[in-house]
Amino acid sequence: MINLVGWGHNMAFMRYSDWWRMHRRMFHQYFQPRAVPAYYPVQMRATSVLLQQLHKSPADFVHHVRHHAGSVIMKTVYAYDVNPNGDRFVELVDQALESMRLVGTVGAFLVDYRWFPGANFRSLADTWRKDVEDMKDKSMANDFVEPSFVSENLAKTKEIGMLENARQLEIIRNTAATVSVVLSAILAFILYPEIQAKAQAELDTVVGSTRLPNFDDRPQLPYIEAILSEALRWNPVVPMGVAHRSVNADVYRGYYIPAVIGNAWAILHDEKDYPNPLVFDPERFIPEDGKELQPYPLAAFGFGRRICPGRYLALNSAWIAIASIAATLSFSKAVDSEGSILEPSDTFTDGFLSFPMPFECTIKARSSQAQVLIESGKL
Protein backbone atom coordinates (compact mmCIF):
# COMPACT_ATOMS: atom_id res chain seq x y z
CA MET A 1 0.00 0.00 0.00
CA ILE A 2 2.94 2.33 0.72
CA ASN A 3 4.03 2.00 -2.92
CA LEU A 4 0.52 2.49 -4.28
CA VAL A 5 0.06 5.72 -2.32
CA GLY A 6 3.41 7.13 -3.44
CA TRP A 7 5.59 6.84 -0.34
CA GLY A 8 7.69 3.97 -1.68
CA HIS A 9 10.68 6.18 -2.51
CA ASN A 10 10.64 8.04 0.80
CA MET A 11 13.87 7.28 2.63
CA ALA A 12 12.00 6.02 5.70
CA PHE A 13 10.41 3.21 3.68
CA MET A 14 13.29 2.24 1.36
CA ARG A 15 14.94 -1.13 1.61
CA TYR A 16 18.49 -1.12 2.95
CA SER A 17 20.67 -0.72 -0.15
CA ASP A 18 23.32 1.44 -1.84
CA TRP A 19 20.49 3.69 -3.01
CA TRP A 20 19.30 4.16 0.57
CA ARG A 21 22.84 4.78 1.86
CA MET A 22 23.31 7.51 -0.75
CA HIS A 23 20.16 9.27 0.47
CA ARG A 24 21.18 8.83 4.08
CA ARG A 25 24.62 10.37 3.58
CA MET A 26 23.17 13.41 1.84
CA PHE A 27 20.54 13.93 4.52
CA HIS A 28 22.99 13.40 7.38
CA GLN A 29 25.32 16.08 6.02
CA TYR A 30 22.71 18.78 6.66
CA PHE A 31 20.89 17.45 9.72
CA GLN A 32 23.61 15.99 11.93
CA PRO A 33 24.18 17.51 15.40
CA ARG A 34 26.93 19.85 14.17
CA ALA A 35 24.73 21.18 11.35
CA VAL A 36 21.38 21.81 13.05
CA PRO A 37 22.42 24.94 15.02
CA ALA A 38 22.31 26.75 11.67
CA TYR A 39 18.52 26.34 11.83
CA TYR A 40 18.10 27.91 15.28
CA PRO A 41 17.04 31.32 13.87
CA VAL A 42 14.35 29.67 11.74
CA GLN A 43 13.03 27.73 14.73
CA MET A 44 13.05 30.82 16.95
CA ARG A 45 11.10 32.89 14.43
CA ALA A 46 8.56 30.12 13.91
CA THR A 47 8.11 29.80 17.68
CA SER A 48 7.49 33.53 18.03
CA VAL A 49 4.70 33.21 15.45
CA LEU A 50 3.33 30.17 17.30
CA LEU A 51 3.03 32.16 20.54
CA GLN A 52 1.20 34.98 18.79
CA GLN A 53 -1.22 32.56 17.15
CA LEU A 54 -1.90 30.66 20.38
CA HIS A 55 -2.63 33.92 22.18
CA LYS A 56 -4.77 35.36 19.39
CA SER A 57 -6.92 32.30 18.64
CA PRO A 58 -6.35 29.64 21.33
CA ALA A 59 -9.24 27.44 20.19
CA ASP A 60 -7.23 26.60 17.05
CA PHE A 61 -4.16 25.47 18.99
CA VAL A 62 -3.81 22.17 17.11
CA HIS A 63 -3.72 24.01 13.78
CA HIS A 64 -1.14 26.44 15.16
CA VAL A 65 1.14 23.64 16.37
CA ARG A 66 0.92 21.94 12.98
CA HIS A 67 1.64 25.25 11.26
CA HIS A 68 4.70 25.81 13.47
CA ALA A 69 6.18 22.41 12.64
CA GLY A 70 5.42 22.74 8.94
CA SER A 71 6.90 26.23 8.70
CA VAL A 72 10.23 25.08 10.18
CA ILE A 73 10.48 22.15 7.78
CA MET A 74 9.48 24.15 4.68
CA LYS A 75 11.99 26.89 5.51
CA THR A 76 14.93 24.61 6.26
CA VAL A 77 14.32 22.20 3.40
CA TYR A 78 12.97 24.49 0.66
CA ALA A 79 13.75 28.05 1.91
CA TYR A 80 10.01 28.68 1.67
CA ASP A 81 8.31 31.13 4.06
CA VAL A 82 4.96 29.79 5.16
CA ASN A 83 2.04 32.23 5.32
CA PRO A 84 1.10 32.48 9.04
CA ASN A 85 -2.54 33.14 8.14
CA GLY A 86 -2.95 29.85 6.28
CA ASP A 87 -0.75 28.15 3.74
CA ARG A 88 -1.50 25.68 0.94
CA PHE A 89 1.77 23.83 1.48
CA VAL A 90 1.05 23.17 5.14
CA GLU A 91 -2.42 21.94 4.14
CA LEU A 92 -0.86 19.58 1.59
CA VAL A 93 1.57 18.27 4.19
CA ASP A 94 -1.36 17.66 6.56
CA GLN A 95 -3.28 15.75 3.88
CA ALA A 96 -0.25 13.67 2.94
CA LEU A 97 0.46 13.07 6.63
CA GLU A 98 -3.04 11.64 7.08
CA SER A 99 -2.44 9.19 4.25
CA MET A 100 0.81 8.09 5.89
CA ARG A 101 -0.92 7.68 9.25
CA LEU A 102 -3.48 5.33 7.73
CA VAL A 103 -1.35 3.25 5.36
CA GLY A 104 2.02 3.13 7.13
CA THR A 105 1.05 0.38 9.56
CA VAL A 106 2.07 -2.95 8.10
CA GLY A 107 -0.94 -5.21 7.50
CA ALA A 108 -3.49 -2.39 7.65
CA PHE A 109 -4.61 -3.26 4.11
CA LEU A 110 -4.94 -6.67 2.47
CA VAL A 111 -2.74 -5.49 -0.40
CA ASP A 112 0.16 -5.74 2.03
CA TYR A 113 -0.25 -9.50 1.73
CA ARG A 114 -1.77 -10.25 -1.70
CA TRP A 115 -4.54 -9.25 -4.12
CA PHE A 116 -7.95 -9.59 -2.47
CA PRO A 117 -11.03 -9.30 -4.75
CA GLY A 118 -13.47 -6.57 -3.76
CA ALA A 119 -11.03 -4.63 -1.56
CA ASN A 120 -11.21 -0.84 -1.91
CA PHE A 121 -7.56 -0.09 -1.27
CA ARG A 122 -6.89 0.90 -4.91
CA SER A 123 -9.39 3.76 -4.90
CA LEU A 124 -8.08 4.94 -1.52
CA ALA A 125 -4.51 4.71 -2.80
CA ASP A 126 -5.34 6.80 -5.88
CA THR A 127 -6.83 9.54 -3.70
CA TRP A 128 -3.96 9.60 -1.23
CA ARG A 129 -1.31 9.36 -3.96
CA LYS A 130 -2.63 12.60 -5.47
CA ASP A 131 -2.11 14.37 -2.12
CA VAL A 132 1.44 13.03 -1.89
CA GLU A 133 2.30 14.01 -5.48
CA ASP A 134 0.77 17.49 -5.03
CA MET A 135 2.89 18.03 -1.94
CA LYS A 136 6.07 17.02 -3.77
CA ASP A 137 5.40 18.91 -7.02
CA LYS A 138 4.11 22.20 -5.63
CA SER A 139 6.92 22.45 -3.10
CA MET A 140 9.36 22.72 -6.02
CA ALA A 141 7.28 25.02 -8.22
CA ASN A 142 9.00 28.28 -7.24
CA ASP A 143 12.58 29.30 -7.99
CA PHE A 144 14.97 29.18 -5.04
CA VAL A 145 16.04 32.57 -3.70
CA GLU A 146 17.78 31.40 -0.52
CA PRO A 147 20.11 28.50 0.25
CA SER A 148 18.29 25.38 1.38
CA PHE A 149 18.80 21.63 1.62
CA VAL A 150 17.18 21.04 -1.77
CA SER A 151 18.71 24.01 -3.61
CA GLU A 152 22.22 23.12 -2.48
CA ASN A 153 21.75 19.52 -3.61
CA LEU A 154 19.87 20.25 -6.83
CA ALA A 155 22.91 19.87 -9.08
CA LYS A 156 23.95 16.65 -7.35
CA THR A 157 20.51 15.13 -7.56
CA LYS A 158 20.24 15.85 -11.28
CA GLU A 159 23.55 14.15 -11.86
CA ILE A 160 22.74 11.00 -9.91
CA GLY A 161 19.02 10.77 -10.56
CA MET A 162 17.92 11.55 -7.01
CA LEU A 163 15.89 14.74 -7.49
CA GLU A 164 12.54 13.03 -6.99
CA ASN A 165 13.66 11.48 -3.74
CA ALA A 166 15.39 14.62 -2.51
CA ARG A 167 12.04 16.34 -2.78
CA GLN A 168 10.41 13.85 -0.48
CA LEU A 169 13.06 13.73 2.27
CA GLU A 170 11.50 13.13 5.66
CA ILE A 171 9.23 16.18 5.74
CA ILE A 172 6.19 14.29 6.93
CA ARG A 173 7.94 12.22 9.57
CA ASN A 174 9.77 15.19 11.12
CA THR A 175 6.66 17.38 11.02
CA ALA A 176 4.66 14.62 12.70
CA ALA A 177 7.29 14.13 15.42
CA THR A 178 7.29 17.81 16.38
CA VAL A 179 3.49 18.07 16.31
CA SER A 180 2.99 14.91 18.38
CA VAL A 181 5.54 15.87 21.03
CA VAL A 182 4.31 19.46 21.46
CA LEU A 183 0.63 18.42 21.63
CA SER A 184 1.52 15.68 24.12
CA ALA A 185 3.31 18.26 26.29
CA ILE A 186 0.28 20.59 26.18
CA LEU A 187 -2.00 17.70 27.14
CA ALA A 188 0.33 16.85 30.03
CA PHE A 189 0.28 20.47 31.25
CA ILE A 190 -3.52 20.23 31.45
CA LEU A 191 -3.69 16.81 33.08
CA TYR A 192 -0.77 17.45 35.45
CA PRO A 193 -0.83 21.16 36.42
CA GLU A 194 1.96 20.59 38.95
CA ILE A 195 4.28 19.71 36.05
CA GLN A 196 3.40 22.93 34.26
CA ALA A 197 4.01 24.91 37.46
CA LYS A 198 7.43 23.31 37.99
CA ALA A 199 8.43 23.99 34.39
CA GLN A 200 7.38 27.63 34.71
CA ALA A 201 9.31 28.02 37.96
CA GLU A 202 12.47 26.72 36.30
CA LEU A 203 12.00 29.08 33.36
CA ASP A 204 11.37 32.06 35.63
CA THR A 205 14.60 31.35 37.50
CA VAL A 206 16.80 30.79 34.45
CA VAL A 207 15.26 33.00 31.75
CA GLY A 208 13.31 35.62 33.66
CA SER A 209 10.31 37.48 32.29
CA THR A 210 11.87 39.98 29.88
CA ARG A 211 12.71 37.63 27.00
CA LEU A 212 11.85 34.28 25.49
CA PRO A 213 13.99 31.19 26.07
CA ASN A 214 16.68 30.48 23.50
CA PHE A 215 18.93 27.54 22.75
CA ASP A 216 21.73 28.95 24.92
CA ASP A 217 19.45 28.36 27.92
CA ARG A 218 19.01 24.65 27.20
CA PRO A 219 21.79 23.28 29.47
CA GLN A 220 20.29 25.23 32.40
CA LEU A 221 16.75 23.90 31.86
CA PRO A 222 16.90 20.18 32.79
CA TYR A 223 13.21 19.97 33.69
CA ILE A 224 12.14 21.26 30.26
CA GLU A 225 14.49 18.68 28.75
CA ALA A 226 12.87 16.00 30.89
CA ILE A 227 9.39 17.06 29.72
CA LEU A 228 10.56 16.69 26.12
CA SER A 229 11.96 13.21 26.82
CA GLU A 230 8.81 12.11 28.62
CA ALA A 231 6.57 13.39 25.82
CA LEU A 232 8.60 11.24 23.40
CA ARG A 233 8.20 8.20 25.64
CA TRP A 234 4.56 8.73 26.67
CA ASN A 235 3.30 8.77 23.10
CA PRO A 236 5.90 7.82 20.47
CA VAL A 237 4.82 9.38 17.19
CA VAL A 238 5.43 6.11 15.30
CA PRO A 239 4.29 3.63 17.97
CA MET A 240 4.88 0.48 15.93
CA GLY A 241 7.97 1.83 14.21
CA VAL A 242 8.57 1.87 10.48
CA ALA A 243 7.96 -1.62 9.13
CA HIS A 244 11.56 -2.77 8.71
CA ARG A 245 12.97 -6.02 9.98
CA SER A 246 16.14 -8.08 9.85
CA VAL A 247 16.58 -9.30 6.30
CA ASN A 248 17.14 -12.79 7.68
CA ALA A 249 17.08 -14.38 11.10
CA ASP A 250 20.61 -14.44 12.53
CA VAL A 251 22.68 -15.47 15.54
CA TYR A 252 25.06 -12.90 17.05
CA ARG A 253 27.34 -13.85 19.97
CA GLY A 254 24.97 -16.59 20.95
CA TYR A 255 21.87 -14.40 20.71
CA TYR A 256 19.17 -15.42 18.26
CA ILE A 257 17.89 -12.41 16.30
CA PRO A 258 14.61 -13.22 14.54
CA ALA A 259 13.35 -11.32 11.51
CA VAL A 260 10.85 -9.15 13.41
CA ILE A 261 9.47 -5.60 13.35
CA GLY A 262 10.38 -3.31 16.26
CA ASN A 263 7.57 -2.10 18.53
CA ALA A 264 8.54 1.33 19.89
CA TRP A 265 5.42 1.67 22.05
CA ALA A 266 6.03 -1.63 23.84
CA ILE A 267 9.68 -0.77 24.45
CA LEU A 268 8.84 2.67 25.87
CA HIS A 269 6.02 1.31 28.07
CA ASP A 270 7.91 -1.65 29.51
CA GLU A 271 7.29 -1.52 33.28
CA LYS A 272 10.73 -2.99 33.96
CA ASP A 273 12.33 0.14 32.52
CA TYR A 274 9.53 2.67 33.10
CA PRO A 275 7.44 2.07 36.24
CA ASN A 276 3.84 3.32 35.89
CA PRO A 277 4.40 3.78 32.14
CA LEU A 278 0.99 5.33 31.42
CA VAL A 279 1.70 8.22 33.81
CA PHE A 280 3.41 11.34 32.44
CA ASP A 281 6.38 11.78 34.78
CA PRO A 282 9.38 13.91 33.71
CA GLU A 283 11.15 13.00 36.97
CA ARG A 284 12.11 9.73 35.25
CA PHE A 285 14.84 11.66 33.48
CA ILE A 286 16.01 13.93 36.33
CA PRO A 287 19.24 12.67 37.95
CA GLU A 288 19.16 12.38 41.74
CA ASP A 289 21.49 10.81 44.30
CA GLY A 290 20.80 7.12 44.64
CA LYS A 291 18.28 7.11 41.81
CA GLU A 292 18.80 5.16 38.61
CA LEU A 293 17.83 7.13 35.53
CA GLN A 294 15.33 5.49 33.24
CA PRO A 295 16.54 4.89 29.65
CA TYR A 296 16.39 7.77 27.20
CA PRO A 297 13.46 7.08 24.81
CA LEU A 298 15.58 6.80 21.68
CA ALA A 299 13.33 4.02 20.37
CA ALA A 300 10.79 6.73 19.50
CA PHE A 301 12.97 7.49 16.47
CA GLY A 302 13.63 3.96 15.28
CA PHE A 303 16.51 1.56 15.60
CA GLY A 304 20.08 1.03 14.44
CA ARG A 305 21.04 2.26 10.99
CA ARG A 306 17.39 3.07 10.26
CA ILE A 307 17.02 5.55 13.11
CA CYS A 308 15.43 8.82 11.95
CA PRO A 309 18.24 11.12 10.68
CA GLY A 310 16.07 14.21 11.14
CA ARG A 311 15.59 13.65 14.86
CA TYR A 312 17.93 16.45 15.94
CA LEU A 313 15.99 19.05 13.94
CA ALA A 314 12.64 17.70 15.20
CA LEU A 315 13.81 17.63 18.84
CA ASN A 316 15.14 21.18 18.64
CA SER A 317 11.85 22.44 17.19
CA ALA A 318 9.87 20.68 19.91
CA TRP A 319 12.19 21.87 22.70
CA ILE A 320 12.06 25.56 21.81
CA ALA A 321 8.28 25.37 21.36
CA ILE A 322 7.70 23.68 24.73
CA ALA A 323 10.06 26.04 26.56
CA SER A 324 8.51 29.14 25.00
CA ILE A 325 4.87 28.23 25.54
CA ALA A 326 5.56 27.25 29.15
CA ALA A 327 7.39 30.54 29.73
CA THR A 328 4.61 32.78 28.42
CA LEU A 329 1.30 30.87 28.50
CA SER A 330 -0.79 28.91 30.98
CA PHE A 331 -2.83 25.87 29.92
CA SER A 332 -5.85 24.59 31.83
CA LYS A 333 -8.94 22.45 31.31
CA ALA A 334 -11.68 24.01 29.20
CA VAL A 335 -15.05 24.94 30.70
CA ASP A 336 -18.34 24.67 28.82
CA SER A 337 -21.13 27.26 28.66
CA GLU A 338 -22.67 25.89 31.86
CA GLY A 339 -19.44 26.14 33.81
CA SER A 340 -18.68 22.42 33.78
CA ILE A 341 -15.08 21.35 33.36
CA LEU A 342 -14.34 19.40 30.17
CA GLU A 343 -12.06 16.55 31.15
CA PRO A 344 -9.52 15.74 28.42
CA SER A 345 -8.66 12.14 27.65
CA ASP A 346 -5.12 10.82 27.90
CA THR A 347 -5.64 8.58 24.88
CA PHE A 348 -4.02 8.75 21.47
CA THR A 349 -4.93 8.04 17.87
CA ASP A 350 -4.04 4.71 16.32
CA GLY A 351 -2.36 4.09 12.98
CA PHE A 352 1.19 4.52 11.75
CA LEU A 353 1.42 8.03 13.27
CA SER A 354 -0.03 8.79 16.69
CA PHE A 355 -1.25 12.07 18.19
CA PRO A 356 -3.33 12.94 21.26
CA MET A 357 -7.04 12.44 20.70
CA PRO A 358 -8.80 15.78 20.10
CA PHE A 359 -9.19 17.80 23.30
CA GLU A 360 -10.10 21.33 24.31
CA CYS A 361 -8.22 23.62 26.65
CA THR A 362 -8.01 27.18 27.91
CA ILE A 363 -4.89 29.14 26.97
CA LYS A 364 -4.03 32.50 28.53
CA ALA A 365 -0.96 34.69 28.83
CA ARG A 366 0.74 34.10 32.19
CA SER A 367 0.92 37.83 32.93
CA SER A 368 0.62 41.25 31.34
CA GLN A 369 4.39 41.21 30.89
CA ALA A 370 4.19 37.86 29.11
CA GLN A 371 1.46 39.25 26.86
CA VAL A 372 3.65 42.19 25.87
CA LEU A 373 6.50 39.78 25.16
CA ILE A 374 4.28 37.60 22.97
CA GLU A 375 2.87 40.52 21.01
CA SER A 376 6.26 42.16 20.49
CA GLY A 377 7.72 39.01 18.98
CA LYS A 378 11.01 39.51 20.81
CA LEU A 379 13.38 36.58 20.47
Short mmCIF file of C-alpha atoms in Angstrom, two decimals, residues 17-293:
data_model
loop_
_atom_site.label_atom_id
_atom_site.label_comp_id
_atom_site.label_asym_id
_atom_site.label_seq_id
_atom_site.Cartn_x
_atom_site.Cartn_y
_atom_site.Cartn_z
CA SER A 17 20.67 -0.72 -0.15
CA ASP A 18 23.32 1.44 -1.84
CA TRP A 19 20.49 3.69 -3.01
CA TRP A 20 19.30 4.16 0.57
CA ARG A 21 22.84 4.78 1.86
CA MET A 22 23.31 7.51 -0.75
CA HIS A 23 20.16 9.27 0.47
CA ARG A 24 21.18 8.83 4.08
CA ARG A 25 24.62 10.37 3.58
CA MET A 26 23.17 13.41 1.84
CA PHE A 27 20.54 13.93 4.52
CA HIS A 28 22.99 13.40 7.38
CA GLN A 29 25.32 16.08 6.02
CA TYR A 30 22.71 18.78 6.66
CA PHE A 31 20.89 17.45 9.72
CA GLN A 32 23.61 15.99 11.93
CA PRO A 33 24.18 17.51 15.40
CA ARG A 34 26.93 19.85 14.17
CA ALA A 35 24.73 21.18 11.35
CA VAL A 36 21.38 21.81 13.05
CA PRO A 37 22.42 24.94 15.02
CA ALA A 38 22.31 26.75 11.67
CA TYR A 39 18.52 26.34 11.83
CA TYR A 40 18.10 27.91 15.28
CA PRO A 41 17.04 31.32 13.87
CA VAL A 42 14.35 29.67 11.74
CA GLN A 43 13.03 27.73 14.73
CA MET A 44 13.05 30.82 16.95
CA ARG A 45 11.10 32.89 14.43
CA ALA A 46 8.56 30.12 13.91
CA THR A 47 8.11 29.80 17.68
CA SER A 48 7.49 33.53 18.03
CA VAL A 49 4.70 33.21 15.45
CA LEU A 50 3.33 30.17 17.30
CA LEU A 51 3.03 32.16 20.54
CA GLN A 52 1.20 34.98 18.79
CA GLN A 53 -1.22 32.56 17.15
CA LEU A 54 -1.90 30.66 20.38
CA HIS A 55 -2.63 33.92 22.18
CA LYS A 56 -4.77 35.36 19.39
CA SER A 57 -6.92 32.30 18.64
CA PRO A 58 -6.35 29.64 21.33
CA ALA A 59 -9.24 27.44 20.19
CA ASP A 60 -7.23 26.60 17.05
CA PHE A 61 -4.16 25.47 18.99
CA VAL A 62 -3.81 22.17 17.11
CA HIS A 63 -3.72 24.01 13.78
CA HIS A 64 -1.14 26.44 15.16
CA VAL A 65 1.14 23.64 16.37
CA ARG A 66 0.92 21.94 12.98
CA HIS A 67 1.64 25.25 11.26
CA HIS A 68 4.70 25.81 13.47
CA ALA A 69 6.18 22.41 12.64
CA GLY A 70 5.42 22.74 8.94
CA SER A 71 6.90 26.23 8.70
CA VAL A 72 10.23 25.08 10.18
CA ILE A 73 10.48 22.15 7.78
CA MET A 74 9.48 24.15 4.68
CA LYS A 75 11.99 26.89 5.51
CA THR A 76 14.93 24.61 6.26
CA VAL A 77 14.32 22.20 3.40
CA TYR A 78 12.97 24.49 0.66
CA ALA A 79 13.75 28.05 1.91
CA TYR A 80 10.01 28.68 1.67
CA ASP A 81 8.31 31.13 4.06
CA VAL A 82 4.96 29.79 5.16
CA ASN A 83 2.04 32.23 5.32
CA PRO A 84 1.10 32.48 9.04
CA ASN A 85 -2.54 33.14 8.14
CA GLY A 86 -2.95 29.85 6.28
CA ASP A 87 -0.75 28.15 3.74
CA ARG A 88 -1.50 25.68 0.94
CA PHE A 89 1.77 23.83 1.48
CA VAL A 90 1.05 23.17 5.14
CA GLU A 91 -2.42 21.94 4.14
CA LEU A 92 -0.86 19.58 1.59
CA VAL A 93 1.57 18.27 4.19
CA ASP A 94 -1.36 17.66 6.56
CA GLN A 95 -3.28 15.75 3.88
CA ALA A 96 -0.25 13.67 2.94
CA LEU A 97 0.46 13.07 6.63
CA GLU A 98 -3.04 11.64 7.08
CA SER A 99 -2.44 9.19 4.25
CA MET A 100 0.81 8.09 5.89
CA ARG A 101 -0.92 7.68 9.25
CA LEU A 102 -3.48 5.33 7.73
CA VAL A 103 -1.35 3.25 5.36
CA GLY A 104 2.02 3.13 7.13
CA THR A 105 1.05 0.38 9.56
CA VAL A 106 2.07 -2.95 8.10
CA GLY A 107 -0.94 -5.21 7.50
CA ALA A 108 -3.49 -2.39 7.65
CA PHE A 109 -4.61 -3.26 4.11
CA LEU A 110 -4.94 -6.67 2.47
CA VAL A 111 -2.74 -5.49 -0.40
CA ASP A 112 0.16 -5.74 2.03
CA TYR A 113 -0.25 -9.50 1.73
CA ARG A 114 -1.77 -10.25 -1.70
CA TRP A 115 -4.54 -9.25 -4.12
CA PHE A 116 -7.95 -9.59 -2.47
CA PRO A 117 -11.03 -9.30 -4.75
CA GLY A 118 -13.47 -6.57 -3.76
CA ALA A 119 -11.03 -4.63 -1.56
CA ASN A 120 -11.21 -0.84 -1.91
CA PHE A 121 -7.56 -0.09 -1.27
CA ARG A 122 -6.89 0.90 -4.91
CA SER A 123 -9.39 3.76 -4.90
CA LEU A 124 -8.08 4.94 -1.52
CA ALA A 125 -4.51 4.71 -2.80
CA ASP A 126 -5.34 6.80 -5.88
CA THR A 127 -6.83 9.54 -3.70
CA TRP A 128 -3.96 9.60 -1.23
CA ARG A 129 -1.31 9.36 -3.96
CA LYS A 130 -2.63 12.60 -5.47
CA ASP A 131 -2.11 14.37 -2.12
CA VAL A 132 1.44 13.03 -1.89
CA GLU A 133 2.30 14.01 -5.48
CA ASP A 134 0.77 17.49 -5.03
CA MET A 135 2.89 18.03 -1.94
CA LYS A 136 6.07 17.02 -3.77
CA ASP A 137 5.40 18.91 -7.02
CA LYS A 138 4.11 22.20 -5.63
CA SER A 139 6.92 22.45 -3.10
CA MET A 140 9.36 22.72 -6.02
CA ALA A 141 7.28 25.02 -8.22
CA ASN A 142 9.00 28.28 -7.24
CA ASP A 143 12.58 29.30 -7.99
CA PHE A 144 14.97 29.18 -5.04
CA VAL A 145 16.04 32.57 -3.70
CA GLU A 146 17.78 31.40 -0.52
CA PRO A 147 20.11 28.50 0.25
CA SER A 148 18.29 25.38 1.38
CA PHE A 149 18.80 21.63 1.62
CA VAL A 150 17.18 21.04 -1.77
CA SER A 151 18.71 24.01 -3.61
CA GLU A 152 22.22 23.12 -2.48
CA ASN A 153 21.75 19.52 -3.61
CA LEU A 154 19.87 20.25 -6.83
CA ALA A 155 22.91 19.87 -9.08
CA LYS A 156 23.95 16.65 -7.35
CA THR A 157 20.51 15.13 -7.56
CA LYS A 158 20.24 15.85 -11.28
CA GLU A 159 23.55 14.15 -11.86
CA ILE A 160 22.74 11.00 -9.91
CA GLY A 161 19.02 10.77 -10.56
CA MET A 162 17.92 11.55 -7.01
CA LEU A 163 15.89 14.74 -7.49
CA GLU A 164 12.54 13.03 -6.99
CA ASN A 165 13.66 11.48 -3.74
CA ALA A 166 15.39 14.62 -2.51
CA ARG A 167 12.04 16.34 -2.78
CA GLN A 168 10.41 13.85 -0.48
CA LEU A 169 13.06 13.73 2.27
CA GLU A 170 11.50 13.13 5.66
CA ILE A 171 9.23 16.18 5.74
CA ILE A 172 6.19 14.29 6.93
CA ARG A 173 7.94 12.22 9.57
CA ASN A 174 9.77 15.19 11.12
CA THR A 175 6.66 17.38 11.02
CA ALA A 176 4.66 14.62 12.70
CA ALA A 177 7.29 14.13 15.42
CA THR A 178 7.29 17.81 16.38
CA VAL A 179 3.49 18.07 16.31
CA SER A 180 2.99 14.91 18.38
CA VAL A 181 5.54 15.87 21.03
CA VAL A 182 4.31 19.46 21.46
CA LEU A 183 0.63 18.42 21.63
CA SER A 184 1.52 15.68 24.12
CA ALA A 185 3.31 18.26 26.29
CA ILE A 186 0.28 20.59 26.18
CA LEU A 187 -2.00 17.70 27.14
CA ALA A 188 0.33 16.85 30.03
CA PHE A 189 0.28 20.47 31.25
CA ILE A 190 -3.52 20.23 31.45
CA LEU A 191 -3.69 16.81 33.08
CA TYR A 192 -0.77 17.45 35.45
CA PRO A 193 -0.83 21.16 36.42
CA GLU A 194 1.96 20.59 38.95
CA ILE A 195 4.28 19.71 36.05
CA GLN A 196 3.40 22.93 34.26
CA ALA A 197 4.01 24.91 37.46
CA LYS A 198 7.43 23.31 37.99
CA ALA A 199 8.43 23.99 34.39
CA GLN A 200 7.38 27.63 34.71
CA ALA A 201 9.31 28.02 37.96
CA GLU A 202 12.47 26.72 36.30
CA LEU A 203 12.00 29.08 33.36
CA ASP A 204 11.37 32.06 35.63
CA THR A 205 14.60 31.35 37.50
CA VAL A 206 16.80 30.79 34.45
CA VAL A 207 15.26 33.00 31.75
CA GLY A 208 13.31 35.62 33.66
CA SER A 209 10.31 37.48 32.29
CA THR A 210 11.87 39.98 29.88
CA ARG A 211 12.71 37.63 27.00
CA LEU A 212 11.85 34.28 25.49
CA PRO A 213 13.99 31.19 26.07
CA ASN A 214 16.68 30.48 23.50
CA PHE A 215 18.93 27.54 22.75
CA ASP A 216 21.73 28.95 24.92
CA ASP A 217 19.45 28.36 27.92
CA ARG A 218 19.01 24.65 27.20
CA PRO A 219 21.79 23.28 29.47
CA GLN A 220 20.29 25.23 32.40
CA LEU A 221 16.75 23.90 31.86
CA PRO A 222 16.90 20.18 32.79
CA TYR A 223 13.21 19.97 33.69
CA ILE A 224 12.14 21.26 30.26
CA GLU A 225 14.49 18.68 28.75
CA ALA A 226 12.87 16.00 30.89
CA ILE A 227 9.39 17.06 29.72
CA LEU A 228 10.56 16.69 26.12
CA SER A 229 11.96 13.21 26.82
CA GLU A 230 8.81 12.11 28.62
CA ALA A 231 6.57 13.39 25.82
CA LEU A 232 8.60 11.24 23.40
CA ARG A 233 8.20 8.20 25.64
CA TRP A 234 4.56 8.73 26.67
CA ASN A 235 3.30 8.77 23.10
CA PRO A 236 5.90 7.82 20.47
CA VAL A 237 4.82 9.38 17.19
CA VAL A 238 5.43 6.11 15.30
CA PRO A 239 4.29 3.63 17.97
CA MET A 240 4.88 0.48 15.93
CA GLY A 241 7.97 1.83 14.21
CA VAL A 242 8.57 1.87 10.48
CA ALA A 243 7.96 -1.62 9.13
CA HIS A 244 11.56 -2.77 8.71
CA ARG A 245 12.97 -6.02 9.98
CA SER A 246 16.14 -8.08 9.85
CA VAL A 247 16.58 -9.30 6.30
CA ASN A 248 17.14 -12.79 7.68
CA ALA A 249 17.08 -14.38 11.10
CA ASP A 250 20.61 -14.44 12.53
CA VAL A 251 22.68 -15.47 15.54
CA TYR A 252 25.06 -12.90 17.05
CA ARG A 253 27.34 -13.85 19.97
CA GLY A 254 24.97 -16.59 20.95
CA TYR A 255 21.87 -14.40 20.71
CA TYR A 256 19.17 -15.42 18.26
CA ILE A 257 17.89 -12.41 16.30
CA PRO A 258 14.61 -13.22 14.54
CA ALA A 259 13.35 -11.32 11.51
CA VAL A 260 10.85 -9.15 13.41
CA ILE A 261 9.47 -5.60 13.35
CA GLY A 262 10.38 -3.31 16.26
CA ASN A 263 7.57 -2.10 18.53
CA ALA A 264 8.54 1.33 19.89
CA TRP A 265 5.42 1.67 22.05
CA ALA A 266 6.03 -1.63 23.84
CA ILE A 267 9.68 -0.77 24.45
CA LEU A 268 8.84 2.67 25.87
CA HIS A 269 6.02 1.31 28.07
CA ASP A 270 7.91 -1.65 29.51
CA GLU A 271 7.29 -1.52 33.28
CA LYS A 272 10.73 -2.99 33.96
CA ASP A 273 12.33 0.14 32.52
CA TYR A 274 9.53 2.67 33.10
CA PRO A 275 7.44 2.07 36.24
CA ASN A 276 3.84 3.32 35.89
CA PRO A 277 4.40 3.78 32.14
CA LEU A 278 0.99 5.33 31.42
CA VAL A 279 1.70 8.22 33.81
CA PHE A 280 3.41 11.34 32.44
CA ASP A 281 6.38 11.78 34.78
CA PRO A 282 9.38 13.91 33.71
CA GLU A 283 11.15 13.00 36.97
CA ARG A 284 12.11 9.73 35.25
CA PHE A 285 14.84 11.66 33.48
CA ILE A 286 16.01 13.93 36.33
CA PRO A 287 19.24 12.67 37.95
CA GLU A 288 19.16 12.38 41.74
CA ASP A 289 21.49 10.81 44.30
CA GLY A 290 20.80 7.12 44.64
CA LYS A 291 18.28 7.11 41.81
CA GLU A 292 18.80 5.16 38.61
CA LEU A 293 17.83 7.13 35.53
#
